[in-house]
Coordinates of C-alpha atoms and ligand atoms in Angstrom, one line a residue:
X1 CA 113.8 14.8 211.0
X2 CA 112.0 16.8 208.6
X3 CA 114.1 17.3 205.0
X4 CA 113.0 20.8 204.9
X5 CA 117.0 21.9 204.7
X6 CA 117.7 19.4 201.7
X7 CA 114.3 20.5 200.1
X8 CA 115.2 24.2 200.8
X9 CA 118.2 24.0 199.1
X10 CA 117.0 21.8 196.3
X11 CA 115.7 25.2 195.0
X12 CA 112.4 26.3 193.6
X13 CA 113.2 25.6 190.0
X14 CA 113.5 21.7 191.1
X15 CA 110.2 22.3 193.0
X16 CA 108.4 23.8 189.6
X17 CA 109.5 20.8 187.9
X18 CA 107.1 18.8 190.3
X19 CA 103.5 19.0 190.7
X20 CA 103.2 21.5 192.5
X21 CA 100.1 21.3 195.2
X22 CA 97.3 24.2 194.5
X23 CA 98.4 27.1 196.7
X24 CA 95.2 27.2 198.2
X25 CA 96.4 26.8 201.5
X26 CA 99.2 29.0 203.7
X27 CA 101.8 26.1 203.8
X28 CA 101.0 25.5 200.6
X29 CA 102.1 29.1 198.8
X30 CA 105.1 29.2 200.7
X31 CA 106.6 26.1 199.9
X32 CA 109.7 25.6 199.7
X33 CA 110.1 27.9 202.7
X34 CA 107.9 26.8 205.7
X35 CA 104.7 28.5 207.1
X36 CA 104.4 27.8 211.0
X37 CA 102.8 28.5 214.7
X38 CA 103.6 29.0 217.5
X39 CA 101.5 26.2 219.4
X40 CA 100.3 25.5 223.2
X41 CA 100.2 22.5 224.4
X42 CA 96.7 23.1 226.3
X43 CA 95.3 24.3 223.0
X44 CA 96.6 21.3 221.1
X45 CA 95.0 19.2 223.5
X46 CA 91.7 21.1 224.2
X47 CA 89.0 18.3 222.9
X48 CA 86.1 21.1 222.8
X49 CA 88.7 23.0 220.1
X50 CA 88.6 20.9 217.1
X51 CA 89.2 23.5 214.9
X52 CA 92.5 24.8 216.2
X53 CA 94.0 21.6 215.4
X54 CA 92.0 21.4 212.0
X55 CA 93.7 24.8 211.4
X56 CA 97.1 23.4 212.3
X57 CA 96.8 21.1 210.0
X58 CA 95.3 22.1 207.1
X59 CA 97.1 25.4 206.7
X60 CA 100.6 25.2 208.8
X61 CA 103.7 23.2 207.7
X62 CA 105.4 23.9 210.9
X63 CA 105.4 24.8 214.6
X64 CA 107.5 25.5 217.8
X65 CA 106.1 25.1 221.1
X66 CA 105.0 28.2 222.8
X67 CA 106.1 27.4 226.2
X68 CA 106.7 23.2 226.4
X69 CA 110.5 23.8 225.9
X70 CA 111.1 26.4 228.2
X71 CA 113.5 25.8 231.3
X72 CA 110.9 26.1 233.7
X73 CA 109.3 23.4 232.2
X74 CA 111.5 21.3 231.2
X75 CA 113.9 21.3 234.1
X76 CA 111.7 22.8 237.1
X77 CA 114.2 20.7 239.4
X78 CA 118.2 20.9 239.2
X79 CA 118.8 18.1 237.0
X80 CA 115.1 16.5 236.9
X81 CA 113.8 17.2 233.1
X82 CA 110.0 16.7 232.4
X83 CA 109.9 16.4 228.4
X84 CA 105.9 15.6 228.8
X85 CA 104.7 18.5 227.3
X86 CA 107.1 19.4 224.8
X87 CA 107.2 15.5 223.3
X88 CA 103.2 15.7 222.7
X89 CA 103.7 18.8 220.9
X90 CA 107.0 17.7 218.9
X91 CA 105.0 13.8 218.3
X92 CA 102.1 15.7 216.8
X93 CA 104.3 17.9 214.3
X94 CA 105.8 14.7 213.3
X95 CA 102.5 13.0 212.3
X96 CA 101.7 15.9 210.4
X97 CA 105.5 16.2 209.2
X98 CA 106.2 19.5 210.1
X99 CA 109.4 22.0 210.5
X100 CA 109.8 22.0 214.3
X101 CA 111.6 24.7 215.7
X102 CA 113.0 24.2 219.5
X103 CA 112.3 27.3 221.8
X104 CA 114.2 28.2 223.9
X105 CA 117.5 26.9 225.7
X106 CA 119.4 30.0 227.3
X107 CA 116.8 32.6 228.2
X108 CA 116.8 35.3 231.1
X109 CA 112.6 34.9 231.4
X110 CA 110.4 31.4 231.9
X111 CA 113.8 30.2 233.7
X112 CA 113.6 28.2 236.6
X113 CA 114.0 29.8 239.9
X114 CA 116.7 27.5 241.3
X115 CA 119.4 28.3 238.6
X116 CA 119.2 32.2 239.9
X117 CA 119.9 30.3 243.2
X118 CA 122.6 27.8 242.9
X119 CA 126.2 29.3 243.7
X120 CA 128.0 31.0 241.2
X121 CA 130.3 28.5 240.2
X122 CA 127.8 26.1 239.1
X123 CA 125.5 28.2 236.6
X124 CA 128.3 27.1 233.9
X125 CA 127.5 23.6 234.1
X126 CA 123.9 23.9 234.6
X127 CA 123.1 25.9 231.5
X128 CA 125.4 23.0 229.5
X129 CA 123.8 20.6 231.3
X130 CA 120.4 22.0 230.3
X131 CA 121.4 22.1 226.4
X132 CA 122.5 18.8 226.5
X133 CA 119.8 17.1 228.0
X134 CA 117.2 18.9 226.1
X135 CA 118.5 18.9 223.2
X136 CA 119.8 15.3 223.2
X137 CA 116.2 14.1 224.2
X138 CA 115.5 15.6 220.8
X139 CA 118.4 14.7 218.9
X140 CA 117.3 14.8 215.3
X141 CA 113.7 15.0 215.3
X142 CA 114.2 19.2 215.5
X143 CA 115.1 21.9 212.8
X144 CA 116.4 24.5 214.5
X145 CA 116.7 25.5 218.2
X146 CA 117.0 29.0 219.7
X147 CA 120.3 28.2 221.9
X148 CA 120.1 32.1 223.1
X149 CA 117.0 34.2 223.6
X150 CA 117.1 37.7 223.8
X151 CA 120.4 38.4 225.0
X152 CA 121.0 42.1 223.9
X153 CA 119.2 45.4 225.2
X154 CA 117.7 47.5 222.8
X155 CA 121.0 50.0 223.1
X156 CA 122.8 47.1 221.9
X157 CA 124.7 46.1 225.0
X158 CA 124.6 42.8 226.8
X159 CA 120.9 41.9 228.4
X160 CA 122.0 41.1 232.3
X161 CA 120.9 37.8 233.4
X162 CA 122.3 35.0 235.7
X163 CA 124.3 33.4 232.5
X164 CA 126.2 37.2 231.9
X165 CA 126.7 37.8 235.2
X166 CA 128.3 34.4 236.4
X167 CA 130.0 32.8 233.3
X168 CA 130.6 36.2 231.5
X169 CA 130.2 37.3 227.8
X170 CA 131.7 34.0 226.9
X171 CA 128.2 32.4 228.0
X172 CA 126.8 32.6 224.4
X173 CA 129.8 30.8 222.6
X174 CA 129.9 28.4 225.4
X175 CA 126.2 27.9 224.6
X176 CA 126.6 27.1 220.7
X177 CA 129.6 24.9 221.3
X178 CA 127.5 22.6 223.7
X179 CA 124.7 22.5 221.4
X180 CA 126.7 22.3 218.4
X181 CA 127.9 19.2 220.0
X182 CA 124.5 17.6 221.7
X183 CA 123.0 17.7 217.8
X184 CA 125.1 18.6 215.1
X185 CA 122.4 18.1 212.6
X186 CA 119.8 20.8 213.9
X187 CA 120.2 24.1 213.0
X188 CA 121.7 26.6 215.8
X189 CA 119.9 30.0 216.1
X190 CA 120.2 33.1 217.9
X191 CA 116.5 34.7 218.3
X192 CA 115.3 38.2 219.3
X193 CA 112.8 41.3 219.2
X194 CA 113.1 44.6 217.8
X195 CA 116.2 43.7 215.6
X196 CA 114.1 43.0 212.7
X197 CA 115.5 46.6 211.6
X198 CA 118.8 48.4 211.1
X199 CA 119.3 49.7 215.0
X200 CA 121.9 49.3 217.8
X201 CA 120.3 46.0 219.0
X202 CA 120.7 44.5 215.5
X203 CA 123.6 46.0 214.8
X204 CA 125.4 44.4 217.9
X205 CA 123.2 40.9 217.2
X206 CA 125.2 41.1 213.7
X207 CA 128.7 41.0 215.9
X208 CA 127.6 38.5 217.7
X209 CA 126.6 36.3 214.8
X210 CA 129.7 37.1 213.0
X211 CA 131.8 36.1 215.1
X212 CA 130.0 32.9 216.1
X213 CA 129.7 31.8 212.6
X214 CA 133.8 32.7 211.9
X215 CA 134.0 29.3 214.8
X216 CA 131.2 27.7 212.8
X217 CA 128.7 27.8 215.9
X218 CA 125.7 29.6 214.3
X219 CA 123.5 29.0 211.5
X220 CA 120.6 31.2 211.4
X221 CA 119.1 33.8 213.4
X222 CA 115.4 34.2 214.0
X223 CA 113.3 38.3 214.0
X224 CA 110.8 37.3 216.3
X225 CA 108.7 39.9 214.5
X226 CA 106.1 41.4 217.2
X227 CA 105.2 44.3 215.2
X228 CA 102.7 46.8 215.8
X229 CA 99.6 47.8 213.2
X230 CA 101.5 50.7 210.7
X231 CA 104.8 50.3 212.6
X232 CA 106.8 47.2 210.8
X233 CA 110.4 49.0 210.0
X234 CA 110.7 49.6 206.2
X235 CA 114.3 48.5 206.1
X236 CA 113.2 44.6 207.6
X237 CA 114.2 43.3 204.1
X238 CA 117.8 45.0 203.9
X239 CA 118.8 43.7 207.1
X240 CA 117.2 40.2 206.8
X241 CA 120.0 40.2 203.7
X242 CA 122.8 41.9 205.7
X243 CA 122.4 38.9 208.1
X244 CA 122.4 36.7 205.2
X245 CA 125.1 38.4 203.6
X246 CA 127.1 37.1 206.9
X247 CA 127.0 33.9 206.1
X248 CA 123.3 32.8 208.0
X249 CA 120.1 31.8 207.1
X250 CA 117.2 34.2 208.2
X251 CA 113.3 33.3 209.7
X252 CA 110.5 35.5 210.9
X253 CA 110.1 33.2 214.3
X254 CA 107.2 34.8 216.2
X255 CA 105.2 37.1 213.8
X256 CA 102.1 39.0 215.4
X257 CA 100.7 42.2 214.5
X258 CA 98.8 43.8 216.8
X259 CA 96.2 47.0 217.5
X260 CA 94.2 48.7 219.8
X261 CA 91.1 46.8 219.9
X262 CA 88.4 47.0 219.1
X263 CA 89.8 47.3 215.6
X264 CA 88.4 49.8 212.9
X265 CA 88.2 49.6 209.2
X266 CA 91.3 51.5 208.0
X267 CA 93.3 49.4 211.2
X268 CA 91.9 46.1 209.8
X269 CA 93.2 47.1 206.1
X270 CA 96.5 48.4 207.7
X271 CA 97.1 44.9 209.4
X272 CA 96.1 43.1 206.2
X273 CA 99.1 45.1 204.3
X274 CA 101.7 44.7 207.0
X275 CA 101.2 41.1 207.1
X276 CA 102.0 41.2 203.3
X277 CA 104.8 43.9 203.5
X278 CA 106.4 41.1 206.3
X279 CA 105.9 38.2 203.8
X280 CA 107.1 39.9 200.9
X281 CA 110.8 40.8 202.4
X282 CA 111.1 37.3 203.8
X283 CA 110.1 35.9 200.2
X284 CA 112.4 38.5 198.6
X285 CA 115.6 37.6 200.7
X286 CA 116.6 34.0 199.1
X287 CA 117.7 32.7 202.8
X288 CA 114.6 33.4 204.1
X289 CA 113.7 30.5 205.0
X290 CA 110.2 30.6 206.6
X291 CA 107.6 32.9 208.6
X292 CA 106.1 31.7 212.1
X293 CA 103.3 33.3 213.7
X294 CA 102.8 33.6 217.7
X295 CA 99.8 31.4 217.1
X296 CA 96.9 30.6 214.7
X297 CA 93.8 32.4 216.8
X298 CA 93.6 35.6 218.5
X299 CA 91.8 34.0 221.2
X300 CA 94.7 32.3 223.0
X301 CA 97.2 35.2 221.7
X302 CA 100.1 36.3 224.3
X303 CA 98.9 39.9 223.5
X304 CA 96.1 41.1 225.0
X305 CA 97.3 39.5 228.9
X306 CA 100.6 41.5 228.0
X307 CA 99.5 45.0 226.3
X308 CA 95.9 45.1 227.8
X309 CA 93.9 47.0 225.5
X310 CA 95.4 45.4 222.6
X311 CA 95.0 42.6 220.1
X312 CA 94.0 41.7 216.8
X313 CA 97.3 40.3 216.0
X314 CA 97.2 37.4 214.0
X315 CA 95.5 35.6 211.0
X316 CA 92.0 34.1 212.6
X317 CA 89.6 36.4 215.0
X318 CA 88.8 35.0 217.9
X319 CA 85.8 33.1 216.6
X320 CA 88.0 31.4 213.9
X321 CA 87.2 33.5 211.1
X322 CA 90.2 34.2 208.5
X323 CA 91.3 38.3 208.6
X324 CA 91.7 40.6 205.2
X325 CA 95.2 39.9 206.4
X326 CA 95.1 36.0 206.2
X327 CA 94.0 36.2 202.1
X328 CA 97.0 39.4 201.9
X329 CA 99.4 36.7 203.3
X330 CA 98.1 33.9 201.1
X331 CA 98.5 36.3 198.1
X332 CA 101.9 37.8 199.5
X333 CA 102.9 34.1 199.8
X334 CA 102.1 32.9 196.1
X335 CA 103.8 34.9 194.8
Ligands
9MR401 O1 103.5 33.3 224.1 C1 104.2 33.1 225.3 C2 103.3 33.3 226.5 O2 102.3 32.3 226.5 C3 104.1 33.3 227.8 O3 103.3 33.6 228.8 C4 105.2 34.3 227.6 C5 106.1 34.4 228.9 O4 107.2 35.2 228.7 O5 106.1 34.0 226.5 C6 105.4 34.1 225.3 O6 106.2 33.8 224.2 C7 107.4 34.7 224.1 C8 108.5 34.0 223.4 O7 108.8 32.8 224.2 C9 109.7 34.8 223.3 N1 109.5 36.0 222.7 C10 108.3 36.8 223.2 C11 107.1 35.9 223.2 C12 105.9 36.8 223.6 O8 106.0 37.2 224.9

């Protein structure tokens, strides 16, 4: 397993005493907290795209798998798990010793049809099951794992899915315990969207995690982060610390920024800032403890497919060439 914890917690003045590498590159500047993608497996493998993986490489000190770990992938079947994908992507990090981050065990969306299917009664021993198996296939080889994905509304009350509606409210401490117990060494974290400022959602994600971490079940939570060009909340820093200030680490999982495209000057130097202002309240809350973006090129971003009309989200255009907003986040990053 990667030593990012230990290294984390070794502190930066330890890290200043070293030789510290020229911060010429993304993973670079951030050490000690990690910089990270959000990475396909198709894309990975793509021989005619040599430069996504020269990207990977040369720039990112981390990943998580952009779909290879989601139910429907890894257990299409009842009970037959398919790690194929998922293992490529997590063998590759390792080569390049990277921060892996698991996504996702307990989620309402990408879940395979048959556990909306089974009888009640068994959706309690399917979604352990599923933890188990997934995350003992990985057992030490992964930082952190989102056990629960987006499981509030944006009002703040419980998102329904089959897991609330057949095991009950108790589904997310039931989740932590098994995966608490399946790897005891990875990190457990609850991840969402639009909680990255002060608002119902987040407030009742904060009750959540408090309670989970009084039973010692949850260790960080991840602000997915999929902001819009001149619309990142001003008060992301204050409540990456109130989370803190519970007793958990903090990390910007799935950072994108996106526009109405074709972009325009004032848009382009708009995202540039934002990417900073997102960078500078991770860096400024001490258990912040890395930034991921939902990929490396626009050209394979979730965006456009999902908001037509829109784009321009992340650090390289789609013909590979770094953004205003890739030398902001390097500065942001150095600093
Ligand atoms: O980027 C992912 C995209 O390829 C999938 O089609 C999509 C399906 O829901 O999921 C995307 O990733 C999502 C992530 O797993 C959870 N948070 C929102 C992300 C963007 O939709």
């Amino acid at each position: 397993m990667h030593c990012f914890g230990a290294l984390f917690v070794s502190s930066s003045l330890a890290l200043a005493a070293t030789a510290s590498p020229a911060k010429s590159t993304l993973k670079a500047a951030a050490s000690p907290r990690y910089f990270a993608a959000a990475i396909g497996y198709g894309h990975l493998t793509n021989k005619t795209d040599h430069l996504f993986r020269e990207i990977a490489v040369a720039e990112y000190g981390g990943l998580t798998p952009e779909n290879e770990m989601k139910w429907e992938i890894t257990e299409p079947e009842q009970g037959v798990f398919n790690f194929t994908q998922a293992e490529i992507i997590v063998s590759f990090a390792e080569a390049h010793d990277y921060v892996i981050r698991g996504h996702t065990l307990v989620w309402y969306s990408q879940l395979a049809p048959w556990v909306t299917e089974i009888p009640e009664s068994e959706v309690l021993s399917a979604m352990q099951n599923h933890i188990t198996t997934a995350m003992t296939h990985f057992k030490g080889r992964i930082y952190a794992w989102d056990v629960v994905n987006e499981g509030f509304n944006d009002d703040g009350t419980f998102r329904d899915n089959v897991f609330l509606e057949n095991i009950g409210e108790d589904y997310f401490e039931i989740a932590y315990q098994t995966a608490r117990k399946a790897d005891p060494r990875a990190k457990l974290y609850y991840n969402d969207y639009n909680t990255e400022g002060v608002n119902n959602k987040s407030d009742s994600v904060l009750s959540l995690v408090k309670s989970l971490k009084s039973k010692g079940l949850i260790d960080g939570v991840g602000f997915q982060s999929h902001f819009i060009v001149g619309s990142v909340p001003n008060d992301l820093q204050a409540n990456l610390q109130r989370f803190v200030d519970a007793g958990v680490e903090v990390a910007i999982t799935e950072l994108d920024i996106r526009a109405n495209t074709p972009v325009n000057a004032s848009v382009i130097a708009q995202h540039a800032k934002d990417f900073a202002f997102v960078v500078n309240a991770c860096q400024a809350v001490k258990k912040c403890v890395g930034i991921t973006t939902w990929g490396i090129t626009d050209s394979y971003s979730w965006i456009p497919s999902t908001f037509p009309g829109q784009g321009y989200g992340l650090l390289w255009d789609d013909s590979y060439e770094k953004k205003p907003a890739y030398y902001t986040t390097l500065t942001a990053l150095r600093t």
